[in-house]
Short mmCIF file of N, CA and C in Angstrom, two decimals:
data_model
loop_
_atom_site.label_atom_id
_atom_site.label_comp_id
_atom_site.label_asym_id
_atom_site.label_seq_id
_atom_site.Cartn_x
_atom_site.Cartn_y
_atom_site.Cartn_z
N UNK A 180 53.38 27.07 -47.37
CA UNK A 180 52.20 27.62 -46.79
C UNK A 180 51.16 26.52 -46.52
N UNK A 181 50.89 25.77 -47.73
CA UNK A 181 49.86 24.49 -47.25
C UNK A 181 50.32 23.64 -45.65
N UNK A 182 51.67 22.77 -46.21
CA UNK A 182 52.33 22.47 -45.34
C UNK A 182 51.53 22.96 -43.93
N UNK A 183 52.02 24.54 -43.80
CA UNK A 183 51.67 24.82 -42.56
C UNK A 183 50.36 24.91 -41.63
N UNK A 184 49.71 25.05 -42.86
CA UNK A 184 48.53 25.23 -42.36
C UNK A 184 47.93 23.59 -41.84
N UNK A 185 48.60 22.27 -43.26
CA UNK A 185 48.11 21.14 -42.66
C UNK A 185 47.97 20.89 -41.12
N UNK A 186 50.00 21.63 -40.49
CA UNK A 186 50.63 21.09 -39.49
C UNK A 186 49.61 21.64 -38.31
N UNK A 187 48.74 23.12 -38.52
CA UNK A 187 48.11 23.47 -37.42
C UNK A 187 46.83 23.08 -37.27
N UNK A 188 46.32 22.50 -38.36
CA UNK A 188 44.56 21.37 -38.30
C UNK A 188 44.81 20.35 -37.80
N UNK A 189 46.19 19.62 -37.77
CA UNK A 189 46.30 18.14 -37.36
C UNK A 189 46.76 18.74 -36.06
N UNK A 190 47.26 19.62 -35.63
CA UNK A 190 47.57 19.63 -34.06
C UNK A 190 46.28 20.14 -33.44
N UNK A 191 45.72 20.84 -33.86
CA UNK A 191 44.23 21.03 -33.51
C UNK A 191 43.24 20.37 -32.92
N UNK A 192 43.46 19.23 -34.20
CA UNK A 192 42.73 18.00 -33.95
C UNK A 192 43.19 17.36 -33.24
N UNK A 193 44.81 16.71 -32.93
CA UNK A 193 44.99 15.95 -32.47
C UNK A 193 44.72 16.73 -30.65
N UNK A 194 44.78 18.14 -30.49
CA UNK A 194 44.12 18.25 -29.34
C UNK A 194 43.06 18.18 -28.83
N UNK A 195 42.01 18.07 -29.69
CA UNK A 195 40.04 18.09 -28.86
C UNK A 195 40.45 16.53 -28.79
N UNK A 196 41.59 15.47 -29.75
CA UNK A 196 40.85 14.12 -29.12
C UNK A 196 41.78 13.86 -27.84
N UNK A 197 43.25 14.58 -28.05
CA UNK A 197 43.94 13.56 -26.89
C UNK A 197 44.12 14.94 -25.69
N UNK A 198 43.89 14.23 -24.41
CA UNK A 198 44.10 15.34 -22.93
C UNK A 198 45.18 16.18 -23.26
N UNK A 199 45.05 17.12 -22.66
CA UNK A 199 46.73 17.87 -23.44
C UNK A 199 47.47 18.25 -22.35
N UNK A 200 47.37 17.43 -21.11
CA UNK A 200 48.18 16.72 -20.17
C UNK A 200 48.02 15.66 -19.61
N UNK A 201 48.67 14.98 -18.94
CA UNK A 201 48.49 13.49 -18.17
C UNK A 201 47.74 13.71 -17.20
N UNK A 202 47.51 14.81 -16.12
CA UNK A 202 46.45 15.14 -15.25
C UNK A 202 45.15 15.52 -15.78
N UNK A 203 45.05 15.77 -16.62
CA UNK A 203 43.92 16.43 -17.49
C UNK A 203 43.00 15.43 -17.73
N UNK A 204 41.78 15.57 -17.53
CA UNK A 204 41.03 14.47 -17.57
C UNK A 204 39.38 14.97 -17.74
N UNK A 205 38.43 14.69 -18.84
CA UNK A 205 37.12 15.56 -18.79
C UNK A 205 36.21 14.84 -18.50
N UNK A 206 35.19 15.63 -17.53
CA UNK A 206 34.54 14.79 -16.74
C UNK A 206 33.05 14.79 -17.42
N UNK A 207 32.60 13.92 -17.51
CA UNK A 207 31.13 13.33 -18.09
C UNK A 207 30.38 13.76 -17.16
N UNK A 208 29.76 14.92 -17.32
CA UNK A 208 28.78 15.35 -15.93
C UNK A 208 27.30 14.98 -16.53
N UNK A 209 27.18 14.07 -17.74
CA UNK A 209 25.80 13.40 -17.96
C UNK A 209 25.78 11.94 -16.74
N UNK A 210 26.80 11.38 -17.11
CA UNK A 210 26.66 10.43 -15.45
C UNK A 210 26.28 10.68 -14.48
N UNK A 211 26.77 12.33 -14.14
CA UNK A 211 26.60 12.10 -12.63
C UNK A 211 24.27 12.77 -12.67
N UNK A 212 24.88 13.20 -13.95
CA UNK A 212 23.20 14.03 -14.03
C UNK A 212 21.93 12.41 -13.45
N UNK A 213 22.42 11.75 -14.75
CA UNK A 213 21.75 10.21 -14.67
C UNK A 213 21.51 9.44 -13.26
N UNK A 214 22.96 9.60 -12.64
CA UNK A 214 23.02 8.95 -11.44
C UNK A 214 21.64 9.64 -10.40
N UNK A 215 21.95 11.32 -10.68
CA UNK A 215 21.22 11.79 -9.75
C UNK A 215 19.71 11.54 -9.97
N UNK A 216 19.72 11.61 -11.32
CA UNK A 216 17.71 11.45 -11.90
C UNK A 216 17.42 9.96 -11.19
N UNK A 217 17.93 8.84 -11.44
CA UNK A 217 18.01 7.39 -10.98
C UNK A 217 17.50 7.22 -9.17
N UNK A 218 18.02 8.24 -8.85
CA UNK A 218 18.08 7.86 -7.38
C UNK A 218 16.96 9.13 -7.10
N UNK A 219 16.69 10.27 -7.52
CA UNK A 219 15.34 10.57 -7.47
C UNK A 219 14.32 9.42 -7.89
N UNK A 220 14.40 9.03 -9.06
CA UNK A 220 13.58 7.71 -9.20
C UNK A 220 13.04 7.10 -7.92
N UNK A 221 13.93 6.36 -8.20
CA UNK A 221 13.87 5.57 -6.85
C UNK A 221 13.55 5.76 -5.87
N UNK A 222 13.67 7.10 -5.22
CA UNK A 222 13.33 7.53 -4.17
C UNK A 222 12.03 7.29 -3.95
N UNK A 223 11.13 7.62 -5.21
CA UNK A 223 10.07 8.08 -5.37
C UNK A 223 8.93 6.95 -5.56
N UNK A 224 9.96 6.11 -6.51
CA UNK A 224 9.16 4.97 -6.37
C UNK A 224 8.91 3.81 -5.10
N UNK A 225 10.38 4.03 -4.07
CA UNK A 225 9.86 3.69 -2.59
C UNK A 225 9.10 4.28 -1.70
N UNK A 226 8.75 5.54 -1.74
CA UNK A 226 8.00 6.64 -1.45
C UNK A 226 6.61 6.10 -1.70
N UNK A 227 5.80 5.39 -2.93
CA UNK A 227 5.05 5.55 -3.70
C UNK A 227 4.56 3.76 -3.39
N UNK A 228 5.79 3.17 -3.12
CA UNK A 228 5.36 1.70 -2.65
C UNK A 228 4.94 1.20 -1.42
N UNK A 229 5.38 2.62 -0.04
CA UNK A 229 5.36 2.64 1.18
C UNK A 229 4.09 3.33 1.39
N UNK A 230 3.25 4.00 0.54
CA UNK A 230 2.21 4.44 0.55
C UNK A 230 1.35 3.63 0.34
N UNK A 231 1.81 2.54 -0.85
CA UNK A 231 0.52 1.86 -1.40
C UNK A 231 0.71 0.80 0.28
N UNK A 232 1.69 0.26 0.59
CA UNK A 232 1.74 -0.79 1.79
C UNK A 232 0.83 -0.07 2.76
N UNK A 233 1.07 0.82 3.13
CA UNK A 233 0.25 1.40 4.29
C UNK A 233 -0.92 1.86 4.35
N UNK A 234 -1.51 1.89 2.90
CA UNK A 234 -3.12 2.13 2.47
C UNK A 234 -3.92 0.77 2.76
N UNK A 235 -2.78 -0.71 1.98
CA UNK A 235 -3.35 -2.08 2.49
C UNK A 235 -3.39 -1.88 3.67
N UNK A 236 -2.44 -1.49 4.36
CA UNK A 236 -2.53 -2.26 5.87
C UNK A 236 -3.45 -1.59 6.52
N UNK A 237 -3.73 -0.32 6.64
CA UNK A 237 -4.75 0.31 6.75
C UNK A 237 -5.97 0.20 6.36
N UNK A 238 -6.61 -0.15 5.32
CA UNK A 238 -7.88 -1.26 4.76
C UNK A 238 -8.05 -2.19 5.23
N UNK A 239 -7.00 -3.13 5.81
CA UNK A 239 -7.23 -4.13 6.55
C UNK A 239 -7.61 -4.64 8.22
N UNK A 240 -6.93 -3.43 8.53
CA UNK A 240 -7.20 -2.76 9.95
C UNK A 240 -9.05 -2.31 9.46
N UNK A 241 -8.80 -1.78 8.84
CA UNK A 241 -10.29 -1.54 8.63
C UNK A 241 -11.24 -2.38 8.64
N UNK A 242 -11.14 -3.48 7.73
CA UNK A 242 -12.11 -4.57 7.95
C UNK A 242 -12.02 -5.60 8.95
N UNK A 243 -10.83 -5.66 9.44
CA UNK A 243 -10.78 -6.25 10.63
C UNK A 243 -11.75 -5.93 11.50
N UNK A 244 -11.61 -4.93 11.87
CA UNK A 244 -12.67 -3.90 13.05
C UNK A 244 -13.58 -4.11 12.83
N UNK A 245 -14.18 -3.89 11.46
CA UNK A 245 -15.46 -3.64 11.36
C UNK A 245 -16.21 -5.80 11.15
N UNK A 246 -15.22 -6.33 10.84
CA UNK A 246 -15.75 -7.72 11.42
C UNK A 246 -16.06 -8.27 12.67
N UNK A 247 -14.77 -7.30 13.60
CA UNK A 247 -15.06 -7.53 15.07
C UNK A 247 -16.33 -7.02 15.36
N UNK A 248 -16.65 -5.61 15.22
CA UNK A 248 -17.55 -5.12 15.30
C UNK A 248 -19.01 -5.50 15.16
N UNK A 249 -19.29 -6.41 13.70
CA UNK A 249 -20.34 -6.95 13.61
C UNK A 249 -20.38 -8.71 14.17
N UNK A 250 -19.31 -9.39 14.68
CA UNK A 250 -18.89 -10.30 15.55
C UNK A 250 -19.66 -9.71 16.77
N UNK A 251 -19.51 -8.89 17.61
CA UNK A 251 -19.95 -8.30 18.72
C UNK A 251 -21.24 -8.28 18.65
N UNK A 252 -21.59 -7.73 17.86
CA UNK A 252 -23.21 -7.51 17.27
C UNK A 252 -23.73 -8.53 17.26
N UNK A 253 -23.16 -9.35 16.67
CA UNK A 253 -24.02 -10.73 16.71
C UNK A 253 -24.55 -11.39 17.68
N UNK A 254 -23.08 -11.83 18.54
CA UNK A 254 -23.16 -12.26 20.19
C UNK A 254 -23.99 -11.47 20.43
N UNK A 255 -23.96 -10.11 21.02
CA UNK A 255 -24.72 -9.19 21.54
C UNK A 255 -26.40 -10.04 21.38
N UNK A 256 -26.65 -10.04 19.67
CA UNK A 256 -28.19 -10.33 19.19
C UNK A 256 -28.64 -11.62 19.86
N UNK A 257 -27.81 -12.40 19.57
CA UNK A 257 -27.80 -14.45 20.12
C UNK A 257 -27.95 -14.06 21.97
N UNK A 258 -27.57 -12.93 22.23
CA UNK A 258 -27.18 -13.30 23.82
C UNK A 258 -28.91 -12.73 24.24
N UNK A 259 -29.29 -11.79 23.55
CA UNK A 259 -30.63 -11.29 24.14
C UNK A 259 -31.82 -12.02 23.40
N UNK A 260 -31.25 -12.88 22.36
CA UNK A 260 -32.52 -13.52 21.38
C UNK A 260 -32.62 -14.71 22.55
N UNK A 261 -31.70 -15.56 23.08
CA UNK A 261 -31.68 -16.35 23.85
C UNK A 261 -32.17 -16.02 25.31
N UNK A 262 -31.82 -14.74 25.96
CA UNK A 262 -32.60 -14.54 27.26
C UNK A 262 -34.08 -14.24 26.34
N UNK A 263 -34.22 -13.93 25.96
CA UNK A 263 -36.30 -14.03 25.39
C UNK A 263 -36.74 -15.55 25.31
N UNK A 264 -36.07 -16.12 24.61
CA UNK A 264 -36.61 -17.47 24.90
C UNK A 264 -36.78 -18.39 26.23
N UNK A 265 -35.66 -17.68 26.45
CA UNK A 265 -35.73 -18.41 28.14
C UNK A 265 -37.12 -17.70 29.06
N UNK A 266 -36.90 -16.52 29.08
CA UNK A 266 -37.82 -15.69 29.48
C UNK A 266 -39.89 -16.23 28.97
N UNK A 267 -39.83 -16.42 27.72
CA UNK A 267 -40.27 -17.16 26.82
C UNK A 267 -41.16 -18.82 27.64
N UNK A 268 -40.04 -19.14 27.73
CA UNK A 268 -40.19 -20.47 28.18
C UNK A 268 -40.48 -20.39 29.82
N UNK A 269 -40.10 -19.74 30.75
CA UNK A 269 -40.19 -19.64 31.61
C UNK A 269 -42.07 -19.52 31.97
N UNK A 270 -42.25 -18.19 31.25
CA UNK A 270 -43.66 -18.18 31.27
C UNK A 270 -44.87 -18.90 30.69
N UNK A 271 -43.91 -19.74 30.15
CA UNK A 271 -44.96 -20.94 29.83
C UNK A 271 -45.01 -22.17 30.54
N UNK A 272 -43.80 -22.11 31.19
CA UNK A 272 -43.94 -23.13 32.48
C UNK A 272 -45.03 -22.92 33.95
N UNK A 273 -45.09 -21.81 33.93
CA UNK A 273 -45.80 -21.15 35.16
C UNK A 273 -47.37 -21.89 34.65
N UNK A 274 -47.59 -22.09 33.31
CA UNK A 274 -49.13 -21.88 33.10
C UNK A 274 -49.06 -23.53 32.62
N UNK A 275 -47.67 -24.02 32.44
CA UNK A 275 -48.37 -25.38 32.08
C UNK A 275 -48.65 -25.56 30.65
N UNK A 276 -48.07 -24.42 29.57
CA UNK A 276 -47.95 -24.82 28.36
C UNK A 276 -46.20 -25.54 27.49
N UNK A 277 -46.68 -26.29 26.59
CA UNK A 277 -45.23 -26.53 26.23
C UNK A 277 -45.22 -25.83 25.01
N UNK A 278 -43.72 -25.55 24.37
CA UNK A 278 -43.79 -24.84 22.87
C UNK A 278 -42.44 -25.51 22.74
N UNK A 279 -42.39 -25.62 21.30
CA UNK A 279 -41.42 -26.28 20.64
C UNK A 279 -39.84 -25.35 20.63
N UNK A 280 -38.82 -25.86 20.21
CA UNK A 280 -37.77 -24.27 20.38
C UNK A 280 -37.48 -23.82 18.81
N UNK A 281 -38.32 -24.36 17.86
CA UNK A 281 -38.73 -23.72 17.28
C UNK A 281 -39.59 -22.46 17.24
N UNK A 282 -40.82 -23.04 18.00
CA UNK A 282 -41.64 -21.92 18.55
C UNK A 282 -41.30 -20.88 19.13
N UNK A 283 -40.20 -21.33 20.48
CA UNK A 283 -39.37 -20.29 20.97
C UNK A 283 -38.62 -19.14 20.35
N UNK A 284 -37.69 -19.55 19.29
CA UNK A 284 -37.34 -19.16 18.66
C UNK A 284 -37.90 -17.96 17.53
N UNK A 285 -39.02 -18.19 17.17
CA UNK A 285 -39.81 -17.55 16.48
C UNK A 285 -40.86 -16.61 17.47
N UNK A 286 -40.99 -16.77 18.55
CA UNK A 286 -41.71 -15.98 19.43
C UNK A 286 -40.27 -14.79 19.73
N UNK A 287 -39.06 -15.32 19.68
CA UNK A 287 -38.22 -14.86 20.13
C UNK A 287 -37.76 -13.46 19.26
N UNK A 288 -38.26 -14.77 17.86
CA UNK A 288 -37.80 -13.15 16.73
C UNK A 288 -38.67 -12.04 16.70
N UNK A 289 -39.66 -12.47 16.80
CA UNK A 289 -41.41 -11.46 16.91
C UNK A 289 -41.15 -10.87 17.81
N UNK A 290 -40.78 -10.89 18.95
CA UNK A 290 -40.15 -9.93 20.05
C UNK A 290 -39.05 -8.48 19.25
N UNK A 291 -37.92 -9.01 19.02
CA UNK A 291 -36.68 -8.66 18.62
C UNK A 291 -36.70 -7.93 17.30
N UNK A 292 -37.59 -8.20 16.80
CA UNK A 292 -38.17 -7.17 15.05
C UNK A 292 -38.95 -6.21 15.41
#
């Protein structure tokens, strides 16, 4: 009776460890779980890196512009601070006074403020 009972624990056992055919084969579906979490990952973290790239590049576009912008402004200021002086100077030629371009300059800003 022992005997028998040994003979059906050791075949027992020896089946959960060995396949109990040559086709038989058990599949680790934590791999494929892993594989799949991994590549969500990833996904997410290129997702998340293509966002941050395009927020720079977009900030930068931004200040670009807005340098052009105050570039423009400037010229713009220099181009009409300079017709006043001329303007400036002109009418002081008519009368026969001289002014320094310092002077000009400062008559120019007193205008322009």
């Amino acid at each position: 009776m022992i005997s028998a009972v040994r003979i059906a624990s050791t075949r027992a056992a020896r089946m959960t460890v060995v396949p109990r055919a040559v086709g038989a084969t058990r599949s680790f579906a934590i791999g494929d779980a892993l594989s799949n979490k991994e590549k969500v990952e990833e996904d997410r973290y290129i997702r998340a890196r293509e966002a941050q790239i395009a927020e720079s590049r977009a900030r930068v576009a931004e200040a670009e512009a807005h340098a052009a912008e105050l570039a423009a402004a400037d010229k713009a200021k220099m181009a009409a601070k300079s017709a006043t002086m001329q303007e400036i100077a002109n009418l002081l030629a008519t009368t026969g006074d001289v002014v320094s371009e310092a002077g000009l300059a400062n008559l120019a800003a007193l205008k322009h403020s």
